[in-house]
CSV table of C-alpha atoms in Angstrom, one decimal:
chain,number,residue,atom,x,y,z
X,1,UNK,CA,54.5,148.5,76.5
X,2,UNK,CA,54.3,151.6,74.7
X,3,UNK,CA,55.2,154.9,76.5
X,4,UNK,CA,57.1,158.2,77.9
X,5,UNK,CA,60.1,158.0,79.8
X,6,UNK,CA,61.2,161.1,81.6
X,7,UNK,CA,64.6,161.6,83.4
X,8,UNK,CA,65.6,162.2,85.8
X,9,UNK,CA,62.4,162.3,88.3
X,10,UNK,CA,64.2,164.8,90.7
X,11,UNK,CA,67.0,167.3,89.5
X,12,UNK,CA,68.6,170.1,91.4
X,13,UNK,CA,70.2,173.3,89.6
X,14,UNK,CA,72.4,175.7,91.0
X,15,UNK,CA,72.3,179.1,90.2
X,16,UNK,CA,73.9,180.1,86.7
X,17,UNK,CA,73.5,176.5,85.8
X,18,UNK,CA,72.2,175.0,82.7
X,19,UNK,CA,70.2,171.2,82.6
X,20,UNK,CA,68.8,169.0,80.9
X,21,UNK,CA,65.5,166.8,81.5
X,22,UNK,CA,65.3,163.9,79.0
X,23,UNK,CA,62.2,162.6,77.7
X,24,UNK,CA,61.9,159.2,74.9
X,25,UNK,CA,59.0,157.8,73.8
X,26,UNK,CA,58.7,154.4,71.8
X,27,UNK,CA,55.0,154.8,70.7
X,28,UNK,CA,55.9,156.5,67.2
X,29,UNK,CA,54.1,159.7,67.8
X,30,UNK,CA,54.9,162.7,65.9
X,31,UNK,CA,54.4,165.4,68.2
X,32,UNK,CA,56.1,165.9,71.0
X,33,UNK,CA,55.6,168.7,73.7
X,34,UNK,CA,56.9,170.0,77.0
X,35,UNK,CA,54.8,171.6,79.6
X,36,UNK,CA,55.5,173.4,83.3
X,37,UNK,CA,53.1,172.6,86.1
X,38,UNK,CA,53.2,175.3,88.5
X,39,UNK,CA,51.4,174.8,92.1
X,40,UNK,CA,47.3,175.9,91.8
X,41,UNK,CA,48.2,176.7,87.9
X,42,UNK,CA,47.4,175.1,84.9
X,43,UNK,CA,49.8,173.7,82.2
X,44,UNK,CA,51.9,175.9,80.4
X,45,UNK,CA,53.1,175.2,76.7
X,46,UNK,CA,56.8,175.6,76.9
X,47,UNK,CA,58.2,174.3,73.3
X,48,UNK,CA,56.4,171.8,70.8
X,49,UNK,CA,58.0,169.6,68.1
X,50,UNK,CA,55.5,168.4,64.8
X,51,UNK,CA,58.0,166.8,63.5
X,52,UNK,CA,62.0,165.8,63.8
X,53,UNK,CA,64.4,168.6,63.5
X,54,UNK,CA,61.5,171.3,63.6
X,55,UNK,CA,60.0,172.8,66.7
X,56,UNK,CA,58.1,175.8,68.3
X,57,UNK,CA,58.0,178.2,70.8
X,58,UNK,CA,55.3,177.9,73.6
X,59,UNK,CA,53.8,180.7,75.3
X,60,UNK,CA,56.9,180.7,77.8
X,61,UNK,CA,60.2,179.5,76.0
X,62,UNK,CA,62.2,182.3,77.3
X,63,UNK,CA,65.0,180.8,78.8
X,64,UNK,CA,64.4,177.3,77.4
X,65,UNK,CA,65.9,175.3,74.5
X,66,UNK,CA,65.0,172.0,73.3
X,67,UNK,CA,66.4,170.0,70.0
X,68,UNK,CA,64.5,166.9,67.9
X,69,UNK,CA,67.3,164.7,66.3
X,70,UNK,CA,65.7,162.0,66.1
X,71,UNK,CA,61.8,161.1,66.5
X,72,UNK,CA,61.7,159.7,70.2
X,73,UNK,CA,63.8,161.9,71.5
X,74,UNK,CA,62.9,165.5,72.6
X,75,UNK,CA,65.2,167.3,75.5
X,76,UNK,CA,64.7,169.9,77.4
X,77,UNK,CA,67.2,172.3,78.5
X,78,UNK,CA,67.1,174.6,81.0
X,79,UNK,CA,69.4,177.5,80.9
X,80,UNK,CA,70.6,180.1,83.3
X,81,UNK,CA,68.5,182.5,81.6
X,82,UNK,CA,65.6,181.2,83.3
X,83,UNK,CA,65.2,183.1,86.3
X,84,UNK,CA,62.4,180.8,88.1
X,85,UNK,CA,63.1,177.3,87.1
X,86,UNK,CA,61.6,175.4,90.1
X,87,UNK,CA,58.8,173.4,88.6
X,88,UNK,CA,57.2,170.6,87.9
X,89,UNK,CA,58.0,169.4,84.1
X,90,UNK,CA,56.2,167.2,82.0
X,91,UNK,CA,56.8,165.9,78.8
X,92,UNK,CA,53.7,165.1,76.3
X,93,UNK,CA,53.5,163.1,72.9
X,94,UNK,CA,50.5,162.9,70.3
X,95,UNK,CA,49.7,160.6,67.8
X,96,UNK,CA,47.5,160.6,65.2
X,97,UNK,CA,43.4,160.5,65.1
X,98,UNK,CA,42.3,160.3,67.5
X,99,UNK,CA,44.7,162.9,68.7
X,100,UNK,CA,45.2,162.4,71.9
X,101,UNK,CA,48.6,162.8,74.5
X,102,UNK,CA,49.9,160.7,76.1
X,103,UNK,CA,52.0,162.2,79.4
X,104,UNK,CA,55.6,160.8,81.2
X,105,UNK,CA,56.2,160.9,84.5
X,106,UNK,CA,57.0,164.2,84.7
X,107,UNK,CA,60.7,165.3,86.6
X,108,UNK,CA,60.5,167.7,89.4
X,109,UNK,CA,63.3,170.7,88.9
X,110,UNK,CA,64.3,172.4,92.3
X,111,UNK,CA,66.9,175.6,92.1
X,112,UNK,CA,69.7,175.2,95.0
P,1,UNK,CA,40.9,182.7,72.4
P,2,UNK,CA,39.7,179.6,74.2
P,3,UNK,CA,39.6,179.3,77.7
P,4,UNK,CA,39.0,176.6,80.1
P,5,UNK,CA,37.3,176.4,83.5
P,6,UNK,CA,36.7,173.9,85.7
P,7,UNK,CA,34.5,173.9,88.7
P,8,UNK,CA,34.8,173.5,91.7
P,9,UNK,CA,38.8,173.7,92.1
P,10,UNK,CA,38.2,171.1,95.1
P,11,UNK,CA,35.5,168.8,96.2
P,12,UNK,CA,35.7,165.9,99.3
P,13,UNK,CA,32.9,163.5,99.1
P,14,UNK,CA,31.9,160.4,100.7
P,15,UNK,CA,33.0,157.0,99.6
P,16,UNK,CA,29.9,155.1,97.2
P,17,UNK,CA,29.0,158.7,96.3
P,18,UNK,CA,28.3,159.4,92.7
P,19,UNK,CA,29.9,162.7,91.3
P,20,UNK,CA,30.1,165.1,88.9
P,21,UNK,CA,33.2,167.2,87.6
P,22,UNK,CA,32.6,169.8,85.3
P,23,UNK,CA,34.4,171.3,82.1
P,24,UNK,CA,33.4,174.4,80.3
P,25,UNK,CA,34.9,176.2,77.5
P,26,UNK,CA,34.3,179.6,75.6
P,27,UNK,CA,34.9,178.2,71.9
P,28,UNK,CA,32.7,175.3,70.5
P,29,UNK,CA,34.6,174.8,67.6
P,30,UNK,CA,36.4,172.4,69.3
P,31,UNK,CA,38.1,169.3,67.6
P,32,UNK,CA,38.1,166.9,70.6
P,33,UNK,CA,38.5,167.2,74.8
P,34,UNK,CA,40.3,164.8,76.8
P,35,UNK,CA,40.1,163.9,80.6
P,36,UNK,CA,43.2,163.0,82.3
P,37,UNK,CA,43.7,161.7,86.5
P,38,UNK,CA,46.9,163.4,88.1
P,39,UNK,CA,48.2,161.9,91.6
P,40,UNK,CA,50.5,164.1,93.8
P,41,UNK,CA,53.6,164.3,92.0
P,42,UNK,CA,53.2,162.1,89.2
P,43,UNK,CA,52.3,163.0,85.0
P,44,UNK,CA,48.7,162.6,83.6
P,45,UNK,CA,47.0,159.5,82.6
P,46,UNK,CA,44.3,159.9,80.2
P,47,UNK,CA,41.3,158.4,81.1
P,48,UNK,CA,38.2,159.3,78.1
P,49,UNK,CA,39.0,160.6,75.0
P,50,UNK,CA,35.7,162.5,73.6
P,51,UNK,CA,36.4,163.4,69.2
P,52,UNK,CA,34.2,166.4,68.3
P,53,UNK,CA,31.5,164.3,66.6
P,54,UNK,CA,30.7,162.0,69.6
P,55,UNK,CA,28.4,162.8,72.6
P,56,UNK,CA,30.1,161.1,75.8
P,57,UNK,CA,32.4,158.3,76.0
P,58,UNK,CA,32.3,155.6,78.6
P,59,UNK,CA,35.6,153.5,80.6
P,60,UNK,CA,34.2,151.3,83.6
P,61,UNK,CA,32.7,153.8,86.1
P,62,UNK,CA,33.6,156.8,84.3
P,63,UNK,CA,31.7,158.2,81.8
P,64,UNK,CA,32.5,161.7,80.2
P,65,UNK,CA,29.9,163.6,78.1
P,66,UNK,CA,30.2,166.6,75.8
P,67,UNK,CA,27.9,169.4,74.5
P,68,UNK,CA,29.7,172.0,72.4
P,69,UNK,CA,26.8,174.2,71.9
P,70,UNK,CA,27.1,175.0,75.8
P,71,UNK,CA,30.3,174.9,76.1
P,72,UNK,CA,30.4,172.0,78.6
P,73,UNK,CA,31.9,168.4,79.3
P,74,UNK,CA,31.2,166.6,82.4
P,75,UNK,CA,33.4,163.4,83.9
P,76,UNK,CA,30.9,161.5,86.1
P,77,UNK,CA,32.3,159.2,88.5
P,78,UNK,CA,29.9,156.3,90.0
P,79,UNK,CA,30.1,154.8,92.9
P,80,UNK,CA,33.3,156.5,94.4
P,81,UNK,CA,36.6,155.2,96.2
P,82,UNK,CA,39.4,156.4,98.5
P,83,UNK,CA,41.3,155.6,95.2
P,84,UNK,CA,39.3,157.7,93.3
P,85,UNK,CA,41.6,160.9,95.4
P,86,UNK,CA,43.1,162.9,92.7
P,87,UNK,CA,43.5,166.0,90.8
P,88,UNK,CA,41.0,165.7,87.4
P,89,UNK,CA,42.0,168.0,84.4
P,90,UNK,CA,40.2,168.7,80.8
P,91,UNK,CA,42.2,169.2,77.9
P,92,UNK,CA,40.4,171.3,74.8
P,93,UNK,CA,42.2,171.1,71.5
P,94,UNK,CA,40.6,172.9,68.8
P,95,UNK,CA,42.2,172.7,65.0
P,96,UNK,CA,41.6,176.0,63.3
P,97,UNK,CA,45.0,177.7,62.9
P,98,UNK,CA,46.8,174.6,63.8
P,99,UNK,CA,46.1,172.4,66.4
P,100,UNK,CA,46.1,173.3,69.9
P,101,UNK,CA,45.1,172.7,73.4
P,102,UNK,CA,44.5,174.5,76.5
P,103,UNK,CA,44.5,172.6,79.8
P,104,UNK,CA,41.7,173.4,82.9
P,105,UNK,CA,43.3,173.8,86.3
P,106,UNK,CA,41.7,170.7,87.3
P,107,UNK,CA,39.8,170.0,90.1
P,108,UNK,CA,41.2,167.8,93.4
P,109,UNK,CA,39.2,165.1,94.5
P,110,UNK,CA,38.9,164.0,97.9
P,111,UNK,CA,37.0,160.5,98.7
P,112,UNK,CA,36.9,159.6,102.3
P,113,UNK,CA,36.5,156.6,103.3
Protein backbone atom coordinates (compact mmCIF):
# COMPACT_ATOMS: atom_id res chain seq x y z
CA UNK A 1 0.00 0.00 0.00
CA UNK A 2 0.77 3.41 -0.94
CA UNK A 3 1.74 5.87 1.79
CA UNK A 4 3.84 8.26 4.35
CA UNK A 5 6.20 6.98 6.70
CA UNK A 6 7.25 9.26 9.48
CA UNK A 7 10.13 8.60 11.98
CA UNK A 8 10.64 8.45 14.61
CA UNK A 9 6.88 8.74 16.36
CA UNK A 10 8.42 10.20 19.66
CA UNK A 11 11.91 12.12 19.73
CA UNK A 12 13.41 13.99 22.63
CA UNK A 13 16.01 17.08 22.06
CA UNK A 14 18.10 18.51 24.41
CA UNK A 15 18.79 21.95 24.54
CA UNK A 16 21.43 23.27 21.88
CA UNK A 17 20.63 20.12 20.02
CA UNK A 18 19.93 19.64 16.42
CA UNK A 19 17.41 16.58 14.92
CA UNK A 20 16.07 15.19 12.45
CA UNK A 21 12.46 13.71 11.73
CA UNK A 22 12.31 11.59 8.61
CA UNK A 23 9.51 11.34 6.37
CA UNK A 24 9.35 8.74 2.80
CA UNK A 25 6.65 8.34 0.80
CA UNK A 26 6.20 5.61 -2.01
CA UNK A 27 3.06 7.08 -3.78
CA UNK A 28 5.17 9.20 -6.38
CA UNK A 29 3.78 12.59 -5.33
CA UNK A 30 5.63 15.67 -6.23
CA UNK A 31 4.98 17.81 -3.41
CA UNK A 32 6.05 17.25 -0.30
CA UNK A 33 5.33 19.51 2.90
CA UNK A 34 5.96 19.75 6.61
CA UNK A 35 3.61 21.18 9.01
CA UNK A 36 3.65 21.97 13.09
CA UNK A 37 0.51 21.10 15.08
CA UNK A 38 0.40 23.19 18.05
CA UNK A 39 -2.31 22.41 20.91
CA UNK A 40 -5.87 24.44 20.07
CA UNK A 41 -3.93 25.82 16.85
CA UNK A 42 -4.19 25.10 13.37
CA UNK A 43 -1.48 23.79 10.94
CA UNK A 44 1.37 25.79 10.31
CA UNK A 45 3.35 25.61 6.89
CA UNK A 46 6.87 25.10 7.96
CA UNK A 47 8.94 24.32 4.51
CA UNK A 48 7.39 22.86 1.09
CA UNK A 49 9.25 20.99 -1.73
CA UNK A 50 7.49 21.07 -5.61
CA UNK A 51 9.88 19.33 -6.76
CA UNK A 52 13.43 17.33 -5.94
CA UNK A 53 16.33 19.47 -4.98
CA UNK A 54 14.00 22.66 -4.79
CA UNK A 55 12.11 23.82 -1.78
CA UNK A 56 10.38 26.79 0.15
CA UNK A 57 10.10 28.60 3.10
CA UNK A 58 6.78 28.29 5.08
CA UNK A 59 5.35 30.95 7.13
CA UNK A 60 7.65 29.71 10.09
CA UNK A 61 11.03 28.21 8.77
CA UNK A 62 13.11 30.13 11.18
CA UNK A 63 15.13 27.70 12.77
CA UNK A 64 14.33 24.77 10.42
CA UNK A 65 16.14 23.15 7.44
CA UNK A 66 14.92 20.46 5.27
CA UNK A 67 16.83 18.95 1.94
CA UNK A 68 14.94 16.87 -1.22
CA UNK A 69 17.68 14.51 -2.71
CA UNK A 70 15.73 12.33 -3.98
CA UNK A 71 11.71 12.37 -4.69
CA UNK A 72 10.45 10.22 -1.52
CA UNK A 73 12.54 11.60 0.70
CA UNK A 74 12.02 15.00 2.49
CA UNK A 75 13.78 15.50 6.15
CA UNK A 76 13.26 17.69 8.57
CA UNK A 77 15.81 19.20 10.76
CA UNK A 78 15.39 20.83 13.67
CA UNK A 79 18.15 23.05 14.79
CA UNK A 80 19.12 24.77 17.97
CA UNK A 81 18.04 27.86 16.59
CA UNK A 82 14.60 26.97 17.22
CA UNK A 83 13.78 28.21 20.42
CA UNK A 84 10.26 26.34 21.04
CA UNK A 85 10.53 23.08 19.23
CA UNK A 86 8.03 20.97 21.34
CA UNK A 87 5.38 20.03 18.75
CA UNK A 88 3.53 17.93 17.12
CA UNK A 89 5.11 17.41 13.34
CA UNK A 90 3.53 16.23 10.38
CA UNK A 91 4.70 15.43 7.20
CA UNK A 92 2.27 15.93 3.93
CA UNK A 93 2.57 14.86 0.20
CA UNK A 94 0.36 15.92 -2.87
CA UNK A 95 -0.18 14.41 -6.02
CA UNK A 96 -1.61 15.51 -8.94
CA UNK A 97 -5.53 16.37 -9.89
CA UNK A 98 -7.20 15.91 -7.90
CA UNK A 99 -4.75 17.62 -5.57
CA UNK A 100 -5.15 16.34 -2.58
CA UNK A 101 -2.55 15.43 0.61
CA UNK A 102 -2.14 12.70 1.85
CA UNK A 103 -0.65 13.00 5.81
CA UNK A 104 2.00 10.46 7.84
CA UNK A 105 1.76 9.69 11.18
CA UNK A 106 3.05 12.61 12.39
CA UNK A 107 6.28 12.37 15.16
CA UNK A 108 5.80 14.04 18.43
CA UNK A 109 9.13 16.33 19.32
CA UNK A 110 9.47 16.99 23.19
CA UNK A 111 12.62 19.46 24.38
CA UNK A 112 14.42 17.85 27.49
CA UNK B 1 -5.78 36.48 2.23
CA UNK B 2 -7.91 33.45 2.90
CA UNK B 3 -9.00 32.47 6.07
CA UNK B 4 -10.66 29.51 7.48
CA UNK B 5 -13.18 29.04 10.29
CA UNK B 6 -14.74 26.29 11.66
CA UNK B 7 -17.65 26.22 14.05
CA UNK B 8 -18.16 25.14 16.82
CA UNK B 9 -14.47 24.31 18.03
CA UNK B 10 -16.25 21.32 20.10
CA UNK B 11 -19.51 19.62 19.94
CA UNK B 12 -20.61 16.08 22.22
CA UNK B 13 -23.67 14.51 20.73
CA UNK B 14 -25.54 11.48 21.26
CA UNK B 15 -24.85 8.23 19.59
CA UNK B 16 -27.50 7.71 16.15
CA UNK B 17 -27.51 11.46 16.07
CA UNK B 18 -27.13 13.09 12.76
CA UNK B 19 -24.65 16.11 12.62
CA UNK B 20 -23.41 18.87 10.99
CA UNK B 21 -19.80 20.44 10.97
CA UNK B 22 -19.31 23.48 9.29
CA UNK B 23 -16.50 25.18 7.10
CA UNK B 24 -16.44 28.76 5.97
CA UNK B 25 -13.99 30.65 4.13
CA UNK B 26 -13.41 34.43 3.08
CA UNK B 27 -12.16 33.78 -0.65
CA UNK B 28 -14.43 31.81 -3.11
CA UNK B 29 -11.90 31.52 -5.61
CA UNK B 30 -11.10 28.45 -4.33
CA UNK B 31 -9.58 25.41 -6.33
CA UNK B 32 -10.76 22.57 -4.16
CA UNK B 33 -11.48 21.84 -0.04
CA UNK B 34 -10.69 18.76 1.56
CA UNK B 35 -11.99 17.17 4.89
CA UNK B 36 -9.70 15.14 6.95
CA UNK B 37 -10.53 12.98 10.66
CA UNK B 38 -7.59 13.44 13.24
CA UNK B 39 -7.48 11.02 16.43
CA UNK B 40 -5.45 12.08 19.56
CA UNK B 41 -1.99 11.95 18.57
CA UNK B 42 -2.11 10.58 15.21
CA UNK B 43 -1.70 12.43 11.33
CA UNK B 44 -4.84 13.26 9.15
CA UNK B 45 -6.71 10.92 7.14
CA UNK B 46 -8.63 12.40 4.32
CA UNK B 47 -12.02 11.52 4.17
CA UNK B 48 -14.04 13.77 1.00
CA UNK B 49 -12.22 15.45 -1.47
CA UNK B 50 -14.67 18.30 -2.98
CA UNK B 51 -12.63 19.97 -6.74
CA UNK B 52 -14.01 23.49 -7.24
CA UNK B 53 -16.50 22.47 -9.99
CA UNK B 54 -18.44 19.89 -7.92
CA UNK B 55 -21.23 20.52 -5.30
CA UNK B 56 -20.79 17.88 -2.44
CA UNK B 57 -19.15 14.60 -2.51
CA UNK B 58 -20.41 11.55 -0.77
CA UNK B 59 -18.16 8.32 1.32
CA UNK B 60 -20.62 5.95 3.27
CA UNK B 61 -22.25 8.12 5.89
CA UNK B 62 -20.43 11.15 5.17
CA UNK B 63 -21.34 13.48 2.82
CA UNK B 64 -19.47 16.91 2.36
CA UNK B 65 -21.08 19.76 0.38
CA UNK B 66 -19.73 23.03 -0.96
CA UNK B 67 -21.06 26.46 -1.94
CA UNK B 68 -18.31 28.97 -2.79
CA UNK B 69 -20.59 31.87 -3.35
CA UNK B 70 -21.15 31.76 0.57
CA UNK B 71 -18.15 30.83 1.49
CA UNK B 72 -19.21 27.51 3.11
CA UNK B 73 -18.63 23.62 3.17
CA UNK B 74 -20.41 21.38 5.48
CA UNK B 75 -19.32 17.51 6.56
CA UNK B 76 -22.62 15.82 7.58
CA UNK B 77 -22.25 12.81 9.55
CA UNK B 78 -25.47 10.36 9.67
CA UNK B 79 -26.32 8.24 12.04
CA UNK B 80 -23.38 8.77 14.60
CA UNK B 81 -20.93 6.38 16.61
CA UNK B 82 -18.56 6.40 19.68
CA UNK B 83 -16.09 5.88 16.79
CA UNK B 84 -17.10 8.74 15.07
CA UNK B 85 -14.95 10.81 18.35
CA UNK B 86 -12.42 12.92 16.71
CA UNK B 87 -11.03 16.13 15.73
CA UNK B 88 -12.55 17.13 12.00
CA UNK B 89 -10.45 19.74 9.97
CA UNK B 90 -11.09 21.64 6.40
CA UNK B 91 -8.36 22.20 4.20
CA UNK B 92 -8.91 25.28 1.47
CA UNK B 93 -6.43 25.42 -1.32
CA UNK B 94 -6.88 28.06 -3.73
CA UNK B 95 -4.44 28.31 -7.01
CA UNK B 96 -3.99 31.87 -7.94
CA UNK B 97 -0.38 32.82 -7.19
CA UNK B 98 0.58 29.30 -6.76
CA UNK B 99 -1.09 26.79 -5.00
CA UNK B 100 -1.92 26.94 -1.45
CA UNK B 101 -3.80 25.78 1.44
CA UNK B 102 -4.87 27.02 4.71
CA UNK B 103 -6.06 24.56 7.31
CA UNK B 104 -9.38 25.32 9.89
CA UNK B 105 -8.67 24.57 13.55
CA UNK B 106 -11.02 21.78 13.30
CA UNK B 107 -13.68 21.00 15.45
CA UNK B 108 -13.54 17.87 18.26
CA UNK B 109 -16.21 15.57 18.15
CA UNK B 110 -17.61 13.83 21.01
CA UNK B 111 -20.21 10.82 20.45
CA UNK B 112 -21.43 9.20 23.60
CA UNK B 113 -22.58 6.23 23.66
Amino acid sequence: DGGITQSPKYLFRKEGQNVTLSCEQNLNHDAMYWYRQDPGQGLRLIYYSQIVNDFQKGDIAEGYSVSREKKESFPLTVTSAQKNPTAFYLCASRGMEPRGYTFGSGTRLTVV
Amino acid sequence: KQEVTQIPAALSVPEGENLVLNCSFTDSAIYNLQWFRQDPGKGLTSLLLIQSSQREQTSGRLNASLDKSSGRSTLYIAASQPGDSATYLCAVSTSTGGFKTIFGAGTRLFVKA
